[in-house]
Short mmCIF file of C-alpha atoms and ligand atoms in Angstrom, two decimals:
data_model
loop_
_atom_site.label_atom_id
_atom_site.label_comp_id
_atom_site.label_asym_id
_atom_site.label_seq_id
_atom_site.Cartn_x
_atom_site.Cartn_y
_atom_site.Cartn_z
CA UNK C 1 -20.14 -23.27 -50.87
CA UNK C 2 -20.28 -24.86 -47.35
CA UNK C 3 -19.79 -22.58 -44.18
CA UNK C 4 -18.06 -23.08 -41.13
CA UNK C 5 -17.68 -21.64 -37.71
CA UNK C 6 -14.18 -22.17 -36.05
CA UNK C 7 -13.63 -21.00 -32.05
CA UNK C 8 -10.56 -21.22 -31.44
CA UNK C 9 -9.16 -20.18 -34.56
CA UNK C 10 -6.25 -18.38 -33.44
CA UNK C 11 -4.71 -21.01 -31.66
CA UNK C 12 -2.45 -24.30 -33.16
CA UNK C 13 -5.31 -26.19 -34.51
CA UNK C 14 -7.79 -23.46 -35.52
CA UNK C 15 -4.96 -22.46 -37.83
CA UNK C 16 -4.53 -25.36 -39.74
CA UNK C 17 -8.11 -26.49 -39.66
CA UNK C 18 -8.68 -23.20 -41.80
CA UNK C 19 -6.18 -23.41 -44.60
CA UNK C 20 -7.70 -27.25 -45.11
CA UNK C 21 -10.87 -25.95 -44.81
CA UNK C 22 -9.94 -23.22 -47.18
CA UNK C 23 -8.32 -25.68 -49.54
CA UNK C 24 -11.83 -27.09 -49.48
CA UNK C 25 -13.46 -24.03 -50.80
CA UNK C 26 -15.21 -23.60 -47.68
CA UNK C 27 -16.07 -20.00 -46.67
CA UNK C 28 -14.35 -20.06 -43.21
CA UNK C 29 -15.28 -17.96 -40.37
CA UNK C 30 -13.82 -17.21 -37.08
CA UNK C 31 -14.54 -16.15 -33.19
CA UNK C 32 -11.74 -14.44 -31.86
CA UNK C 33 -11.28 -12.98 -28.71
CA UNK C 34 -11.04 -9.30 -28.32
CA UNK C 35 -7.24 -8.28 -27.17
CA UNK C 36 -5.61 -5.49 -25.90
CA UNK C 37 -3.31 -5.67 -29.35
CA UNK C 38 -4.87 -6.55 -32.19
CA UNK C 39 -3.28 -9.35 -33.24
CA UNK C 40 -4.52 -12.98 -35.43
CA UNK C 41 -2.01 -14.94 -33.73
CA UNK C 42 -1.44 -17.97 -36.03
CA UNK C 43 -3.75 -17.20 -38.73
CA UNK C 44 -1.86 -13.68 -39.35
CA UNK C 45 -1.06 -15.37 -42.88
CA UNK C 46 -4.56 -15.78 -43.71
CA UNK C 47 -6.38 -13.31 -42.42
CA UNK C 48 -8.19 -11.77 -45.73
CA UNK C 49 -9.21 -15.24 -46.77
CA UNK C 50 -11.57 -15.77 -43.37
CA UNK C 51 -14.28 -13.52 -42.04
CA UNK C 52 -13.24 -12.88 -38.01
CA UNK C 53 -16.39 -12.77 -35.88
CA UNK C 54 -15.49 -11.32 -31.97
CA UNK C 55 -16.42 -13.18 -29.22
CA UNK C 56 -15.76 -15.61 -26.25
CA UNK C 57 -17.25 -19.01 -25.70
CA UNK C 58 -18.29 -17.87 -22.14
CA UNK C 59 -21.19 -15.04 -23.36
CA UNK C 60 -23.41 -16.97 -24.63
CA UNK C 61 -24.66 -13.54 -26.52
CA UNK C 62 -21.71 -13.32 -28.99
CA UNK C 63 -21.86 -17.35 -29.45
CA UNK C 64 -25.52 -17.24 -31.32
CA UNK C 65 -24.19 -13.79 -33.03
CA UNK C 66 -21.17 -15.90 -34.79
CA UNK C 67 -23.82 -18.29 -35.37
CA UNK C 68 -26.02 -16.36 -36.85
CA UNK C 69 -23.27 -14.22 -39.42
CA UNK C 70 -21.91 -17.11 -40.25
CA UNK C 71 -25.03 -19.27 -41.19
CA UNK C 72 -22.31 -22.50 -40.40
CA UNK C 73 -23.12 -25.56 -41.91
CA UNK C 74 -20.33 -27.20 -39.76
CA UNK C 75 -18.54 -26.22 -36.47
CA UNK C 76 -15.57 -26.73 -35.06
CA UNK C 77 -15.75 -25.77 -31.33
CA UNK C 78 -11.67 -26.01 -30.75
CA UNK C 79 -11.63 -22.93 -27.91
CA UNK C 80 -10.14 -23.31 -24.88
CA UNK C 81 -7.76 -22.42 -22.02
CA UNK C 82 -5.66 -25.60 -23.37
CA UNK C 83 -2.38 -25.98 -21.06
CA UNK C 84 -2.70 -28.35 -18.50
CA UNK C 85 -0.61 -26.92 -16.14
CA UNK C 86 -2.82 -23.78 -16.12
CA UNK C 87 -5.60 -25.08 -15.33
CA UNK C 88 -4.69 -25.81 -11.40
CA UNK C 89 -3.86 -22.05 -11.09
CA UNK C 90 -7.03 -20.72 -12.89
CA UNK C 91 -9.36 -23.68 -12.73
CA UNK C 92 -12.74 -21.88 -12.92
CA UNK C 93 -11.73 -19.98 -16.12
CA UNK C 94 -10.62 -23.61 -17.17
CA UNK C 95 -14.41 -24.91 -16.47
CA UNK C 96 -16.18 -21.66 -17.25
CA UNK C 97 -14.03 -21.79 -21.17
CA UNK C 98 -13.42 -25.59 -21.48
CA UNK C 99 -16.82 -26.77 -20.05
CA UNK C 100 -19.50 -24.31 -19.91
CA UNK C 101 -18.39 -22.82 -23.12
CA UNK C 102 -19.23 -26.04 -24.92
CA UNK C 103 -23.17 -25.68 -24.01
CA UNK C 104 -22.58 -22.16 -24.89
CA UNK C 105 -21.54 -23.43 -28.78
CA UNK C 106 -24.43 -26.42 -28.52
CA UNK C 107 -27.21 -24.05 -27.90
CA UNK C 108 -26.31 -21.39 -30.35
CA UNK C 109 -26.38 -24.31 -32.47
CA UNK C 110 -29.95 -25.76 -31.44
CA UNK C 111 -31.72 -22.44 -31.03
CA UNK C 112 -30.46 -21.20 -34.85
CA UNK C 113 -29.56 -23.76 -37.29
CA UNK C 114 -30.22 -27.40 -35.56
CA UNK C 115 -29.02 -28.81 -38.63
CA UNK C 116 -25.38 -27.80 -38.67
CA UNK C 117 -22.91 -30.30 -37.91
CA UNK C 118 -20.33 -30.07 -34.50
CA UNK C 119 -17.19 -31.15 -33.87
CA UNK C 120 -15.83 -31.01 -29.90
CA UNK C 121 -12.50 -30.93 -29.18
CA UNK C 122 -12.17 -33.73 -26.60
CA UNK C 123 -8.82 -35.02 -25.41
CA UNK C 124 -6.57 -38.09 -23.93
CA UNK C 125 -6.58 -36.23 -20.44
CA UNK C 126 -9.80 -37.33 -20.18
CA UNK C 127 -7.98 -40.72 -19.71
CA UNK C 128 -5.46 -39.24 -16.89
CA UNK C 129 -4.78 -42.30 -14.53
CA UNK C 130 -5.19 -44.98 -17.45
CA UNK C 131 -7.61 -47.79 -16.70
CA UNK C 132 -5.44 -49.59 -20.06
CA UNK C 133 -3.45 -49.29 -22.61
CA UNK C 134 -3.62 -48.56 -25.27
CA UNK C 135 -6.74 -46.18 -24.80
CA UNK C 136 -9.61 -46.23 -27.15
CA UNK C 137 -12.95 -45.26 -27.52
CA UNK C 138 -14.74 -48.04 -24.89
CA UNK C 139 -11.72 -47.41 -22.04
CA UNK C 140 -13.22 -45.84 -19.06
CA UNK C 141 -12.19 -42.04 -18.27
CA UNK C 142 -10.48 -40.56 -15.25
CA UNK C 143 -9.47 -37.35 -15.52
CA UNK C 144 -6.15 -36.25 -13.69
CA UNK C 145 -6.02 -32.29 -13.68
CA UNK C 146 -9.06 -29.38 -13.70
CA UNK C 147 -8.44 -29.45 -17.42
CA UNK C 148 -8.98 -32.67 -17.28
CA UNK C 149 -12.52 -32.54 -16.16
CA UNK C 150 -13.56 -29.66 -17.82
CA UNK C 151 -12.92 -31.17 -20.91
CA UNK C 152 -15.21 -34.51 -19.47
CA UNK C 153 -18.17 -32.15 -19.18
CA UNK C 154 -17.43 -31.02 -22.63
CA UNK C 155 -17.44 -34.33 -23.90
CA UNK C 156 -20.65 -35.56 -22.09
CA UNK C 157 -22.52 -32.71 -23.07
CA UNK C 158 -22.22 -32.94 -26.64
CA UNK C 159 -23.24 -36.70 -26.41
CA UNK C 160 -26.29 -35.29 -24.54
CA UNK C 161 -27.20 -33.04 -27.30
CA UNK C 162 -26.54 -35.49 -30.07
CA UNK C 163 -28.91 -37.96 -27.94
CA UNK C 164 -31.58 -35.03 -26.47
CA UNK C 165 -32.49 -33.45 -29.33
CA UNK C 166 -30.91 -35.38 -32.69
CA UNK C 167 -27.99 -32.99 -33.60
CA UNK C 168 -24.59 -34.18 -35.32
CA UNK C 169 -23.16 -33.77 -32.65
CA UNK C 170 -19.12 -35.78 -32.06
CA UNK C 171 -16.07 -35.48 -30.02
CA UNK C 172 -12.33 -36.14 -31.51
CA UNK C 173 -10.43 -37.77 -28.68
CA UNK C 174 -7.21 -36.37 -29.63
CA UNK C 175 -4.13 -37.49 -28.61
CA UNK C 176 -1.31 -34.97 -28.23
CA UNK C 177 -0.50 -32.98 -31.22
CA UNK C 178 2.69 -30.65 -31.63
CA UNK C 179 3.65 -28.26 -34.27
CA UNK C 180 5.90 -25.62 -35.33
CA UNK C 181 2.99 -23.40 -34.46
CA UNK C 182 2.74 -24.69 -30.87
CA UNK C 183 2.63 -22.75 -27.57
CA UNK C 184 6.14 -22.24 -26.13
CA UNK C 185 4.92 -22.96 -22.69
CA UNK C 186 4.10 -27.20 -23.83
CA UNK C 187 6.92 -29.48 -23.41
CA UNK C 188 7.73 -30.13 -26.89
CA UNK C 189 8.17 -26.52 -28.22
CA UNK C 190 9.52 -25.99 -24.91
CA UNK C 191 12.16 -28.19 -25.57
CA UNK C 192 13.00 -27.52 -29.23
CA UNK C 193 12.94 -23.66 -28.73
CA UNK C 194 15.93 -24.47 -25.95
CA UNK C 195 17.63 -27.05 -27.75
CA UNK C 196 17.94 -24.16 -31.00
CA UNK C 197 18.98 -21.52 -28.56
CA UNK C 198 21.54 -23.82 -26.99
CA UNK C 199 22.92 -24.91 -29.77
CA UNK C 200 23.09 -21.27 -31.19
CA UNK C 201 24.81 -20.05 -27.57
CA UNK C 202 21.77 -17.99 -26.37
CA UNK C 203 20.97 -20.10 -23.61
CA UNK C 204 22.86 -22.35 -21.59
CA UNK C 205 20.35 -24.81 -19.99
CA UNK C 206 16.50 -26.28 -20.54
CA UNK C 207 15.04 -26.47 -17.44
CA UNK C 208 12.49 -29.50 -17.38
CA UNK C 209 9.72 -31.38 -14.90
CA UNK C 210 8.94 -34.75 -15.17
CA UNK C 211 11.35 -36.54 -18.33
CA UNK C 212 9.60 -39.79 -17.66
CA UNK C 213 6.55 -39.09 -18.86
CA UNK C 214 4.84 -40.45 -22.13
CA UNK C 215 2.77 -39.36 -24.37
CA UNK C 216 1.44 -40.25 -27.95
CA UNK C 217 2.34 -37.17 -30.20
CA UNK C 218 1.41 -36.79 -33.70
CA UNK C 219 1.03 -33.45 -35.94
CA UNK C 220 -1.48 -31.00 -35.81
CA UNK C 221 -1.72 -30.92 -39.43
CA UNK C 222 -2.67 -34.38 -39.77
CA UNK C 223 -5.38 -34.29 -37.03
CA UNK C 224 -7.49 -31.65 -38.34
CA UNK C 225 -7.83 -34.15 -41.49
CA UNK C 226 -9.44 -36.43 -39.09
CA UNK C 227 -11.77 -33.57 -37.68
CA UNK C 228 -12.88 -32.91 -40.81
CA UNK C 229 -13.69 -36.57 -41.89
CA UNK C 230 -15.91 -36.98 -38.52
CA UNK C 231 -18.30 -34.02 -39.78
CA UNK C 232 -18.24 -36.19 -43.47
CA UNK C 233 -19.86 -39.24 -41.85
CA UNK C 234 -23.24 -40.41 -42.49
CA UNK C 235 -24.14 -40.89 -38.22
CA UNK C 236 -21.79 -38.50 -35.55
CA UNK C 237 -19.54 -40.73 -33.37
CA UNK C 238 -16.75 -40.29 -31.55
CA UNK C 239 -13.30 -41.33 -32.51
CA UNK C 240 -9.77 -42.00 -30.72
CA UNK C 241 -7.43 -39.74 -33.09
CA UNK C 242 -3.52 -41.13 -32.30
CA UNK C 243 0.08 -42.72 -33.74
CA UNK C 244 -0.03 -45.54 -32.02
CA UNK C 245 3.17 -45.28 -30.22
CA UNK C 246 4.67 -43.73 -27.49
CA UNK C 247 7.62 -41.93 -26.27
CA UNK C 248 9.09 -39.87 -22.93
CA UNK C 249 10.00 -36.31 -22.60
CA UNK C 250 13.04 -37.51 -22.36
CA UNK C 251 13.07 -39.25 -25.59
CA UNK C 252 11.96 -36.40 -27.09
CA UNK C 253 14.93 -34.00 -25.50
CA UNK C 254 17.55 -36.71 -27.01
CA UNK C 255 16.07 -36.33 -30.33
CA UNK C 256 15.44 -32.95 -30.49
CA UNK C 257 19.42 -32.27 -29.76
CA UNK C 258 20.59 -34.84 -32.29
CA UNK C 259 18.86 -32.65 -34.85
CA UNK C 260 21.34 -29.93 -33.60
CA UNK C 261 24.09 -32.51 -33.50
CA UNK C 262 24.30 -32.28 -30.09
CA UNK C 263 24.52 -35.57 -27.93
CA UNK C 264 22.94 -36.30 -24.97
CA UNK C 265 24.49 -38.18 -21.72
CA UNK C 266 22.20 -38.77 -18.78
CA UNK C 267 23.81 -39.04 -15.10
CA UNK C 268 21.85 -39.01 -11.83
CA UNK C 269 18.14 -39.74 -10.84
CA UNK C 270 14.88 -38.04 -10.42
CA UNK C 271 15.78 -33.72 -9.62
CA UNK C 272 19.47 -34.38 -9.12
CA UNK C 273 18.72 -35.85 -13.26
CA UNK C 274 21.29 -33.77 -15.39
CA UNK C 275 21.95 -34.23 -19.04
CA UNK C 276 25.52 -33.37 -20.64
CA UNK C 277 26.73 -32.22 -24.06
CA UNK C 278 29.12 -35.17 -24.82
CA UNK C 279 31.15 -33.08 -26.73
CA UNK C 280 31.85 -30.22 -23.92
CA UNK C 281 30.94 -32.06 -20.89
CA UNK C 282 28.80 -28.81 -20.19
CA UNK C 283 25.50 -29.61 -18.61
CA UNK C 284 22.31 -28.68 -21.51
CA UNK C 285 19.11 -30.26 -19.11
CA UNK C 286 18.51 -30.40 -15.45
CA UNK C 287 15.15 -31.14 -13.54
CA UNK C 288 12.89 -27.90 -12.01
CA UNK C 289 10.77 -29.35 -9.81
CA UNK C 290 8.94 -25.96 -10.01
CA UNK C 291 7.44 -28.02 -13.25
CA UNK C 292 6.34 -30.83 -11.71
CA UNK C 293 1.95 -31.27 -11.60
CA UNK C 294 0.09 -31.57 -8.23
CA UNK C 295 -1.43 -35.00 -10.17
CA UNK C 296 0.38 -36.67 -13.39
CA UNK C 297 -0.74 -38.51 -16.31
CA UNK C 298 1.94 -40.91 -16.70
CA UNK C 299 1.22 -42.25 -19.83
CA UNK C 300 -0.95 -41.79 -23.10
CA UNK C 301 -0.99 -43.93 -25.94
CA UNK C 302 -3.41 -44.13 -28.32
CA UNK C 303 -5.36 -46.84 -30.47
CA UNK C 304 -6.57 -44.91 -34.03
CA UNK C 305 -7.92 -48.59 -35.06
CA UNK C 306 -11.52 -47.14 -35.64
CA UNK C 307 -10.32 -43.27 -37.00
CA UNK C 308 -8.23 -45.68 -39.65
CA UNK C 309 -10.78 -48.45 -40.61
CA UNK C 310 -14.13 -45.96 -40.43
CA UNK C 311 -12.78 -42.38 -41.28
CA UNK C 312 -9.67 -43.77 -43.70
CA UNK C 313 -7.89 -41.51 -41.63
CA UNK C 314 -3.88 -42.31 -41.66
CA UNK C 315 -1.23 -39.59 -40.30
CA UNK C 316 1.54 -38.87 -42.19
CA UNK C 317 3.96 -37.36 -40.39
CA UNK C 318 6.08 -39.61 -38.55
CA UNK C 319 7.62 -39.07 -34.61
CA UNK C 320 10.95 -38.58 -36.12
CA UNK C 321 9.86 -35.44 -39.09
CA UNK C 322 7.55 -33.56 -35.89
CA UNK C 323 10.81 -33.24 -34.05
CA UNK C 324 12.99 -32.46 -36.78
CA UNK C 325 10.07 -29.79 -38.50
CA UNK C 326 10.18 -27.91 -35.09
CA UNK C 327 13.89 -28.31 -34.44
CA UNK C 328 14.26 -26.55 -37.85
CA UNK C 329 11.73 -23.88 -37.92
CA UNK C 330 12.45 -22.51 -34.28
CA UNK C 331 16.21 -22.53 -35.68
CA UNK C 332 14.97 -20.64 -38.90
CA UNK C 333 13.15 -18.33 -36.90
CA UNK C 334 16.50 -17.21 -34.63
CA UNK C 335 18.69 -17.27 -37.51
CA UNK C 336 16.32 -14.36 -39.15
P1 NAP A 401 -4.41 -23.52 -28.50
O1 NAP A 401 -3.32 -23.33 -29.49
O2 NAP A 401 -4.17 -23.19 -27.07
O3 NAP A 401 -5.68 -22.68 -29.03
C1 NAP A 401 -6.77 -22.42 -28.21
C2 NAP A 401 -7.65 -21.40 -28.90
O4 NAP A 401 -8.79 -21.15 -28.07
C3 NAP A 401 -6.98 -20.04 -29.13
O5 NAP A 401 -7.38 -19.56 -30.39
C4 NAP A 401 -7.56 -19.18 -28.03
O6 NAP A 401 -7.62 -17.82 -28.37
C5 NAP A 401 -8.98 -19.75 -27.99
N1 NAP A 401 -9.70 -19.41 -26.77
C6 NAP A 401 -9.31 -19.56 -25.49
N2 NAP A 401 -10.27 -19.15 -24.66
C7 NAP A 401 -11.30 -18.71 -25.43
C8 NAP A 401 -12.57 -18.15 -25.15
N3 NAP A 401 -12.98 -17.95 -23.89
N4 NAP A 401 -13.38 -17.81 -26.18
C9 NAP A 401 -12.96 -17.98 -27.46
N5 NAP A 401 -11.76 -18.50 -27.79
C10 NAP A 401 -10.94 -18.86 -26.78
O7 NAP A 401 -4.95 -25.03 -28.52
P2 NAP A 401 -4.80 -26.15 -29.66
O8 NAP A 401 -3.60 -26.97 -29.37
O9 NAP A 401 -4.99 -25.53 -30.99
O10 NAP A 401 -6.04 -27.08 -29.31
C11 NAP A 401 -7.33 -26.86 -29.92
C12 NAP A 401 -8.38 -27.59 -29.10
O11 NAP A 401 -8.09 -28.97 -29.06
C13 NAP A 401 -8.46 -27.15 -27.63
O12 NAP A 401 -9.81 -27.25 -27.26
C14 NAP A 401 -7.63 -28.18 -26.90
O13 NAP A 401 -8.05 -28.28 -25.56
C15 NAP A 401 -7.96 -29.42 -27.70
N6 NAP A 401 -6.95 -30.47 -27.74
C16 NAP A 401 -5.66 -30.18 -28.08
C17 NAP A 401 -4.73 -31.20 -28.15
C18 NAP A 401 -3.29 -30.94 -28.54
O14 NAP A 401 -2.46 -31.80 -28.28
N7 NAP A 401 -2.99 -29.80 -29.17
C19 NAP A 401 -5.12 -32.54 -27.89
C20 NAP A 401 -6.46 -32.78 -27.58
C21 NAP A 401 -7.37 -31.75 -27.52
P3 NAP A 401 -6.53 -16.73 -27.88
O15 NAP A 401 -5.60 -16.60 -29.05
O16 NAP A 401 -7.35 -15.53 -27.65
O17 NAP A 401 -5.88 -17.26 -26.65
O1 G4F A 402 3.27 -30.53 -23.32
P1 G4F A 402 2.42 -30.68 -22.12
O2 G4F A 402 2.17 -29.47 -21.32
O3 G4F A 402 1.06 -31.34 -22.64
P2 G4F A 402 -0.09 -32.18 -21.92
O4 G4F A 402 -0.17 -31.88 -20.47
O5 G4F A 402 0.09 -33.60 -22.30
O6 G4F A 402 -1.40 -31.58 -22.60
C1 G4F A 402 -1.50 -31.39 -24.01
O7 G4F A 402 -2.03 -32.55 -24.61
C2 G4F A 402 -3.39 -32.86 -24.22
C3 G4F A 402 -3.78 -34.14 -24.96
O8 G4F A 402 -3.35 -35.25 -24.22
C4 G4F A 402 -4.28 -31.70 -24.61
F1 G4F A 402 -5.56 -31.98 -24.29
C5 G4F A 402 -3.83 -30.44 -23.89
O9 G4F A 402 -4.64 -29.34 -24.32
C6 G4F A 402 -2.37 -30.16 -24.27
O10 G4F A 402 -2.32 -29.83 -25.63
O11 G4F A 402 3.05 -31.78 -21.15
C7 G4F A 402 3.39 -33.07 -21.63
C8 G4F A 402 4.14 -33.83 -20.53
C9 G4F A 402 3.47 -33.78 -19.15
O12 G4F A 402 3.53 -35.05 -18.57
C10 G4F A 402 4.33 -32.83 -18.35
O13 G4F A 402 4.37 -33.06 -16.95
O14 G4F A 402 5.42 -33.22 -20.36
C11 G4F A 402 5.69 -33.13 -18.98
N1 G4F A 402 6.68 -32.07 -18.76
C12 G4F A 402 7.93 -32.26 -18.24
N2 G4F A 402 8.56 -31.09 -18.14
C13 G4F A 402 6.52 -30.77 -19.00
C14 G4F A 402 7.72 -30.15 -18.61
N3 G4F A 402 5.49 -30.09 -19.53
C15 G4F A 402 5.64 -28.75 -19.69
N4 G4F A 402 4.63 -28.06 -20.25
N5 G4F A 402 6.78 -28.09 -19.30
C16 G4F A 402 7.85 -28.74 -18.76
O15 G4F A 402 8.87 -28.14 -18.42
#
């Protein structure tokens, strides 16, 4: 039976990773932060089926103590302070997690079982201010928020240890990937959390920042498939994980409401933007500038070429089913 060590496991990804890894008749362990509340976040559902190790990525201590209950033959370093927007008003927590917490995992690693395989969850803001489109693994980085370049030190450290001292060491440039398990502070649960309540009459408005933004978004559940398949390899390497196609937040906002049957009209430009329920002529969207970033990335879209051709990795989930899965789920969830 293989082992493997999952930071992070709480969160969006962590969650699904272990029911795979699970499915796989791996025995699946867990850091988890201590709270306040004892609580297992998204993997409530599974809880008896993984052993839950306490710790944080930033003491190095309870790092080589996970590593050394668990005896991991593979890990999945997916831990970190992970909203953008966060990381301008807390950006040393965002470098001591998202950074420094990375050598934490690598040398827990090196000093007790050198052998074990690690995955690092690297991401398209390390592109930020695109040098082309689409991105893939040979376009040049430029990271746009603290986050951002965090996450670069992440990435350049693993490829340090994988060249330093031999490990299997890779990164998964992942692309944005949503859920029905998602944060309700990102833009996409944001938005299909509103567009339920609207539609329900328990909120009048959804109050957004920048519509014209794009991004590449896939499902979570297909993506851990592909960080799975990069510890299966023969050599580590990194990988662009995507779609292949992008859309604006905008785009997403229509989309989301037509699931609701609820049509979208746009009037106006930039803040004075406002978007009207057809049907009532009541306004549903309108632009807080209160979300706008100090520094944008305007647009992400990914080229999965090499995760297709070397990993057979293909997602299944389509643009169109991510929207409508969350649409329905947040309305499941507030119709009890
Ligand atoms: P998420 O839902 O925010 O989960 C983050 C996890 O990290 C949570 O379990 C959180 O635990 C844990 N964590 C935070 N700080 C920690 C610390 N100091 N020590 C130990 N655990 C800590 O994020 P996600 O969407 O699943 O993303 C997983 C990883 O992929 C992250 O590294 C993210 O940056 C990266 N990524 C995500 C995307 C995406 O679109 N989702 C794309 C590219 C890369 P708590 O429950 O205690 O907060
Ligand atoms: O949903 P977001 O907060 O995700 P963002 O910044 O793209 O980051 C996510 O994807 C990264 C991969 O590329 C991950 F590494 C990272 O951990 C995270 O999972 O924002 C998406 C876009 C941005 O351009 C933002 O400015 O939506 C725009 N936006 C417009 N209005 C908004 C809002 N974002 C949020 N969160 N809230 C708004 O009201």
């Amino acid at each position: 039976m293989k082992k493997a060590l999952i930071t992070g496991i709480t969160g969006q990804d962590g969650s699904y990773l272990a029911e795979l890894l699970l499915e796989k008749g791996y025995e699946v362990h867990g850091l988890m932060r201590r709270k306040s509340k004892l609580e297992f976040g998204n993997v409530e559902h599974i809880k008896d089926k993984i052993n839950i190790i306490y710790g944080d990525v930033t003491d190095p201590i309870s790092v080589m103590n996970a590593m050394k209950t668990s005896e991991a033959d593979e890990v999945y370093n997916l831990a970190a302070q992970s909203f953008v927007g966060t990381s301008w008003e807390q950006p040393l927590a965002t470098a001591h997690i998202d950074a420094l917490g990375v050598t934490n995992v690598l040398e827990a690693i090196r000093t007790i079982k050198p052998e074990a395989k690690f995955y690092q969850a690297s991401t398209s803001e390390l592109y930020g201010l695109v040098q082309e489109i689409p991105q893939k693994e040979t376009t040049p980085f430029y990271p746009r928020s603290p986050y951002g370049v965090a996450k670069l030190y992440g990435h350049w450290i693993t490829k340090n240890y994988k060249e330093s001292y031999d490990m299997y060491a890779c990164s998964g440039i992942l692309f944005n990937h949503e859920s029905e398990r998602r944060g309700k502070e990102f833009v996409t649960r944001k938005i299909t959390d509103a567009v339920t309540r609207i539609k329900l009459g328990l909120q009048d408005k959804l109050e957004l920042g920048n519509m014209e933004s794009k991004r590449d978004w896939g499902h979570a559940q297909d993506y851990v498939r592909a960080m799975w398949l990069m510890l299966q390899q023969e050599e580590p390497d990194d990988y662009v994980v995507a779609t292949g196609e992008t859309h604006k937040v905008r785009e997403f906002v229509e989309k989301a409401f037509s699931f609701v049957n609820i049509n979208v009209e746009w009037q106006g430009e930039g803040v004075e933007e406002i978007g009207i329920d057809k049907s009532t002529g009541k306004i549903i969207v309108s632009v807080n500038p209160q979300f706008f970033r100090p520094a944008e990335v305007d647009i992400l879209l990914g080229d999965p070429t090499k995760a297709e051709t070397t990993l057979g990795w293909n997602r299944e989930i389509s643009f169109d089913s991510l929207v409508e899965r969350m649409v329905k789920n947040d309305l499941d969830k507030l119709k009890g």
